Amino acid sequence: RDLQDALSRGELELYFQPIFCLKTGAIEQAEALLRWNHPERGMVLPSEFIPLAEQCGLIQEIGEWVIRKVCALAAKWPGSVGVAVNLSPLQFDNSDLGKVVASALEVSGLDPSRLELEITESVLLRDCAVSVSILDELAELGVSIALDDFGTGFSSLSYLQRFKVDRIKIDQSFVRDINTSEGSLKIVRAIVMLGHSLGLNVTAEGVETDDQLAAVRGEGCDAAQGFYIGMPCSLAEFVEQLERVNGSAAPAA
């Protein structure tokens, strides 16, 4: 019942985690992360309330609000810094998802190339024909598609052939053990080689130490995100960080 009223009460809030280009050191993108600022429980993380929103049918309304809000905010950021939005598999049950994204882009004025939509493999398992149709529609708008948590789940390579994907994000479980497990190191190396051979951006998730950062850079990852290099923060804090970091970052090669 609280969640049903959270949106109308303005209790949902967006945080942003920077994603850094490993070649220049600049912030190239931010991942939008939803928080529920509950008046009694305090800050509630999405891992707690998103499953509830999916169960009680609120995910479509919340998901649309996130897309529109993110586009409106990112349109005001300096330069060409992009923003990534996580999509729930259940949002693909809405055949109007493409129209929602198109409307958000038009109203905000955000260049479609600056918007990236993150999906997991579970999206592709639900209804292949429907997923392909919606992803094709999104691709025609000019937005990018990222395959999140790559290396876990089914990780079928056929997905990379059948679906329009622009970025793969290496699951943090491999990054966490990259310096202590030969297996994790080899998996990261293989994913980077695979991604680059297909012309995809490869991003390492969950970078939490300097050694991990050095390792993913050494293996050729294009970008990285994680608590060590950038914590999720409020909009104001992110914009301040963006101006500070990108103002001093090396120019792109």
Coordinates of C-alpha atoms in Angstrom, one line a residue:
R1 CA 0.0 0.0 0.0
D2 CA 2.9 2.3 0.8
L3 CA 4.5 1.6 -2.6
Q4 CA 1.2 2.4 -4.4
D5 CA 1.3 5.9 -3.0
A6 CA 5.1 6.4 -3.2
L7 CA 5.1 7.9 -6.7
S8 CA 2.3 10.4 -6.1
R9 CA 3.9 11.4 -2.8
G10 CA 7.2 12.1 -4.5
E11 CA 9.1 9.5 -2.4
L12 CA 10.9 7.9 -5.3
E13 CA 14.3 9.4 -6.0
L14 CA 17.0 8.9 -8.7
Y15 CA 20.6 8.4 -7.8
F16 CA 23.4 8.2 -10.4
Q17 CA 26.5 6.0 -10.5
P18 CA 29.2 7.3 -12.9
I19 CA 30.7 5.0 -15.5
F20 CA 34.3 5.9 -16.5
C21 CA 36.0 5.6 -19.8
L22 CA 39.2 3.7 -19.0
K23 CA 41.1 5.3 -21.9
T24 CA 40.5 9.0 -21.0
G25 CA 39.4 8.8 -17.3
A26 CA 36.3 10.8 -18.2
I27 CA 32.8 10.0 -17.1
E28 CA 31.1 8.8 -20.2
Q29 CA 27.8 7.7 -18.7
A30 CA 25.8 7.4 -15.5
E31 CA 23.6 4.5 -14.5
A32 CA 20.3 5.7 -13.0
L33 CA 19.4 3.9 -9.8
L34 CA 16.1 4.2 -8.2
R35 CA 15.7 4.8 -4.4
W36 CA 12.6 4.9 -2.3
N37 CA 12.8 7.5 0.4
H38 CA 10.2 6.0 2.8
P39 CA 9.0 8.4 5.5
E40 CA 9.4 5.7 8.2
R41 CA 11.7 3.1 6.9
G42 CA 14.3 5.5 5.5
M43 CA 16.1 4.8 2.2
V44 CA 14.9 1.6 0.6
L45 CA 17.0 0.0 -2.1
P46 CA 15.5 -1.3 -5.4
S47 CA 16.4 -4.9 -4.6
E48 CA 13.8 -4.7 -1.9
F49 CA 10.9 -2.9 -3.6
I50 CA 11.3 -3.5 -7.3
P51 CA 10.2 -7.2 -7.0
L52 CA 7.2 -6.0 -5.0
A53 CA 6.4 -3.5 -7.8
E54 CA 6.6 -6.3 -10.3
Q55 CA 4.3 -8.5 -8.2
C56 CA 1.6 -5.9 -7.7
G57 CA 1.6 -4.5 -11.2
L58 CA 3.2 -1.1 -10.5
I59 CA 6.3 -1.7 -12.5
Q60 CA 4.9 -0.2 -15.7
E61 CA 3.9 3.1 -14.1
I62 CA 7.2 3.3 -12.1
G63 CA 9.2 2.3 -15.1
E64 CA 7.6 5.0 -17.3
W65 CA 8.2 7.6 -14.7
V66 CA 11.9 6.7 -14.5
I67 CA 12.4 6.8 -18.2
R68 CA 10.8 10.3 -18.5
K69 CA 12.5 11.7 -15.5
V70 CA 15.9 10.4 -16.5
C71 CA 15.6 11.8 -20.0
A72 CA 14.6 15.2 -18.7
L73 CA 17.5 15.4 -16.2
A74 CA 20.2 14.0 -18.6
A75 CA 19.2 16.5 -21.3
K76 CA 20.6 19.3 -19.1
W77 CA 24.0 17.6 -18.5
P78 CA 27.0 19.1 -20.2
G79 CA 28.6 17.5 -23.2
S80 CA 27.6 14.2 -24.6
V81 CA 27.5 12.3 -21.3
G82 CA 25.0 9.4 -21.6
V83 CA 22.6 7.8 -19.1
A84 CA 21.7 4.2 -18.6
V85 CA 18.3 3.0 -17.4
N86 CA 17.6 -0.5 -16.2
L87 CA 14.5 -2.1 -17.7
S88 CA 12.5 -4.8 -15.9
P89 CA 11.6 -7.9 -18.0
L90 CA 7.9 -7.1 -17.2
Q91 CA 8.2 -3.8 -19.0
F92 CA 8.5 -5.8 -22.2
D93 CA 4.9 -6.9 -21.6
N94 CA 3.9 -3.4 -22.6
S95 CA 3.8 -3.1 -26.3
D96 CA 3.9 0.7 -26.0
L97 CA 7.4 0.6 -24.4
G98 CA 8.9 2.0 -27.7
K99 CA 6.3 4.8 -27.7
V100 CA 7.1 5.7 -24.1
V101 CA 10.8 6.0 -24.8
A102 CA 10.1 8.0 -28.0
S103 CA 7.8 10.4 -26.2
A104 CA 10.4 10.8 -23.3
L105 CA 13.1 11.7 -25.8
E106 CA 10.9 14.1 -27.7
V107 CA 9.6 15.9 -24.7
S108 CA 13.1 16.2 -23.0
G109 CA 15.0 16.9 -26.2
L110 CA 17.6 14.3 -25.2
D111 CA 19.7 13.0 -28.1
P112 CA 18.7 9.3 -28.5
S113 CA 22.4 8.4 -28.7
R114 CA 22.8 9.5 -25.1
L115 CA 20.2 7.0 -23.8
E116 CA 21.1 3.4 -23.0
L117 CA 18.6 0.8 -21.9
E118 CA 20.0 -2.1 -19.8
I119 CA 18.3 -5.5 -20.1
T120 CA 19.1 -8.9 -18.6
E121 CA 18.9 -12.2 -20.4
S122 CA 15.6 -12.9 -18.7
V123 CA 14.1 -10.3 -21.1
L124 CA 15.2 -12.5 -24.0
L125 CA 13.8 -15.6 -22.5
R126 CA 10.3 -14.4 -22.0
D127 CA 9.0 -14.2 -25.6
C128 CA 11.6 -14.1 -28.2
A129 CA 9.4 -12.7 -31.0
V130 CA 8.0 -9.9 -28.8
S131 CA 11.4 -9.0 -27.4
V132 CA 12.9 -8.8 -30.9
S133 CA 10.1 -6.6 -32.1
I134 CA 10.5 -4.1 -29.1
L135 CA 14.3 -4.1 -29.2
D136 CA 14.2 -3.4 -33.0
E137 CA 11.8 -0.5 -32.3
L138 CA 14.1 0.9 -29.7
A139 CA 17.1 0.5 -32.0
E140 CA 15.3 2.5 -34.7
L141 CA 14.9 5.3 -32.2
G142 CA 18.7 5.5 -32.0
V143 CA 19.0 4.4 -28.3
S144 CA 21.7 1.9 -27.2
I145 CA 21.0 -1.5 -25.6
A146 CA 23.3 -3.0 -23.0
L147 CA 23.2 -6.6 -21.8
D148 CA 23.7 -6.5 -18.1
D149 CA 25.3 -9.1 -15.8
F150 CA 26.9 -10.8 -18.8
G151 CA 28.6 -14.1 -17.9
T152 CA 25.9 -15.3 -15.6
G153 CA 22.6 -17.0 -16.3
F154 CA 22.3 -18.7 -19.6
S155 CA 24.8 -16.4 -21.4
S156 CA 23.8 -17.8 -24.8
L157 CA 26.0 -16.4 -27.4
S158 CA 23.1 -16.6 -29.9
Y159 CA 21.6 -13.6 -28.1
L160 CA 24.5 -11.4 -29.4
Q161 CA 23.6 -12.5 -32.9
R162 CA 19.8 -12.3 -32.7
F163 CA 19.4 -9.0 -30.8
K164 CA 20.7 -5.5 -31.3
V165 CA 23.2 -5.1 -28.4
D166 CA 25.7 -2.2 -28.1
R167 CA 27.3 -2.9 -24.8
I168 CA 28.0 -5.9 -22.6
K169 CA 28.6 -5.5 -18.9
I170 CA 30.8 -8.1 -17.2
D171 CA 29.1 -9.3 -14.0
Q172 CA 30.7 -8.1 -10.8
S173 CA 31.3 -11.7 -9.6
F174 CA 34.1 -12.1 -12.1
V175 CA 35.5 -8.7 -11.5
R176 CA 35.5 -9.3 -7.7
D177 CA 37.7 -12.4 -8.1
I178 CA 39.8 -11.3 -11.1
N179 CA 43.0 -11.0 -9.0
T180 CA 42.5 -14.2 -7.0
S181 CA 40.9 -16.6 -9.5
E182 CA 42.6 -17.7 -12.7
G183 CA 39.2 -18.8 -13.9
S184 CA 37.6 -15.3 -13.4
L185 CA 40.6 -13.7 -15.1
K186 CA 40.2 -15.9 -18.1
I187 CA 36.5 -15.4 -18.3
V188 CA 36.9 -11.6 -18.2
R189 CA 39.6 -11.9 -20.9
A190 CA 37.3 -14.0 -23.1
I191 CA 34.4 -11.7 -22.7
V192 CA 36.5 -8.7 -23.7
M193 CA 37.8 -10.5 -26.8
L194 CA 34.3 -11.6 -27.7
G195 CA 32.8 -8.2 -27.2
H196 CA 35.5 -6.4 -29.2
S197 CA 35.3 -8.9 -32.0
L198 CA 31.6 -8.0 -32.3
G199 CA 32.2 -4.3 -32.1
L200 CA 30.7 -4.0 -28.7
N201 CA 31.7 -1.7 -25.8
V202 CA 32.7 -3.9 -22.8
T203 CA 32.2 -2.5 -19.3
A204 CA 33.4 -4.0 -16.0
E205 CA 30.9 -3.8 -13.2
G206 CA 31.6 -3.8 -9.4
V207 CA 35.1 -2.4 -9.4
E208 CA 35.9 -2.1 -5.7
T209 CA 39.7 -2.0 -5.4
D210 CA 42.7 -0.4 -7.2
D211 CA 43.9 -3.9 -8.2
Q212 CA 40.6 -4.7 -9.8
L213 CA 40.7 -1.4 -11.7
A214 CA 44.2 -2.1 -12.9
A215 CA 43.2 -5.6 -14.0
V216 CA 40.1 -4.7 -16.0
R217 CA 42.1 -1.9 -17.6
G218 CA 44.9 -4.3 -18.4
E219 CA 42.5 -6.8 -20.0
G220 CA 41.2 -4.1 -22.3
C221 CA 37.8 -3.2 -20.9
D222 CA 36.5 0.0 -22.3
A223 CA 34.8 1.3 -19.2
A224 CA 34.3 0.5 -15.6
Q225 CA 31.9 1.3 -12.7
G226 CA 32.0 0.4 -9.1
F227 CA 32.2 1.8 -5.5
Y228 CA 36.0 2.3 -5.8
I229 CA 35.8 4.8 -8.6
G230 CA 32.3 6.2 -8.2
M231 CA 29.6 5.7 -5.6
P232 CA 25.9 6.2 -6.4
C233 CA 25.0 9.8 -5.5
S234 CA 22.3 12.4 -5.8
L235 CA 21.8 14.4 -8.9
A236 CA 23.5 17.5 -7.5
E237 CA 26.5 15.5 -6.4
F238 CA 26.8 13.7 -9.7
V239 CA 26.6 16.9 -11.7
E240 CA 29.3 18.4 -9.5
Q241 CA 31.5 15.3 -10.0
L242 CA 30.8 15.4 -13.7
E243 CA 32.0 19.0 -14.1
R244 CA 35.1 18.3 -11.9
V245 CA 36.2 15.0 -13.5
N246 CA 35.4 15.8 -17.2
G247 CA 37.0 19.2 -17.0
S248 CA 40.3 17.6 -16.1
A249 CA 40.1 14.4 -18.1
A250 CA 42.4 13.7 -21.0
P251 CA 41.0 14.2 -24.4
A252 CA 39.7 11.2 -26.2
A253 CA 42.2 9.5 -28.6

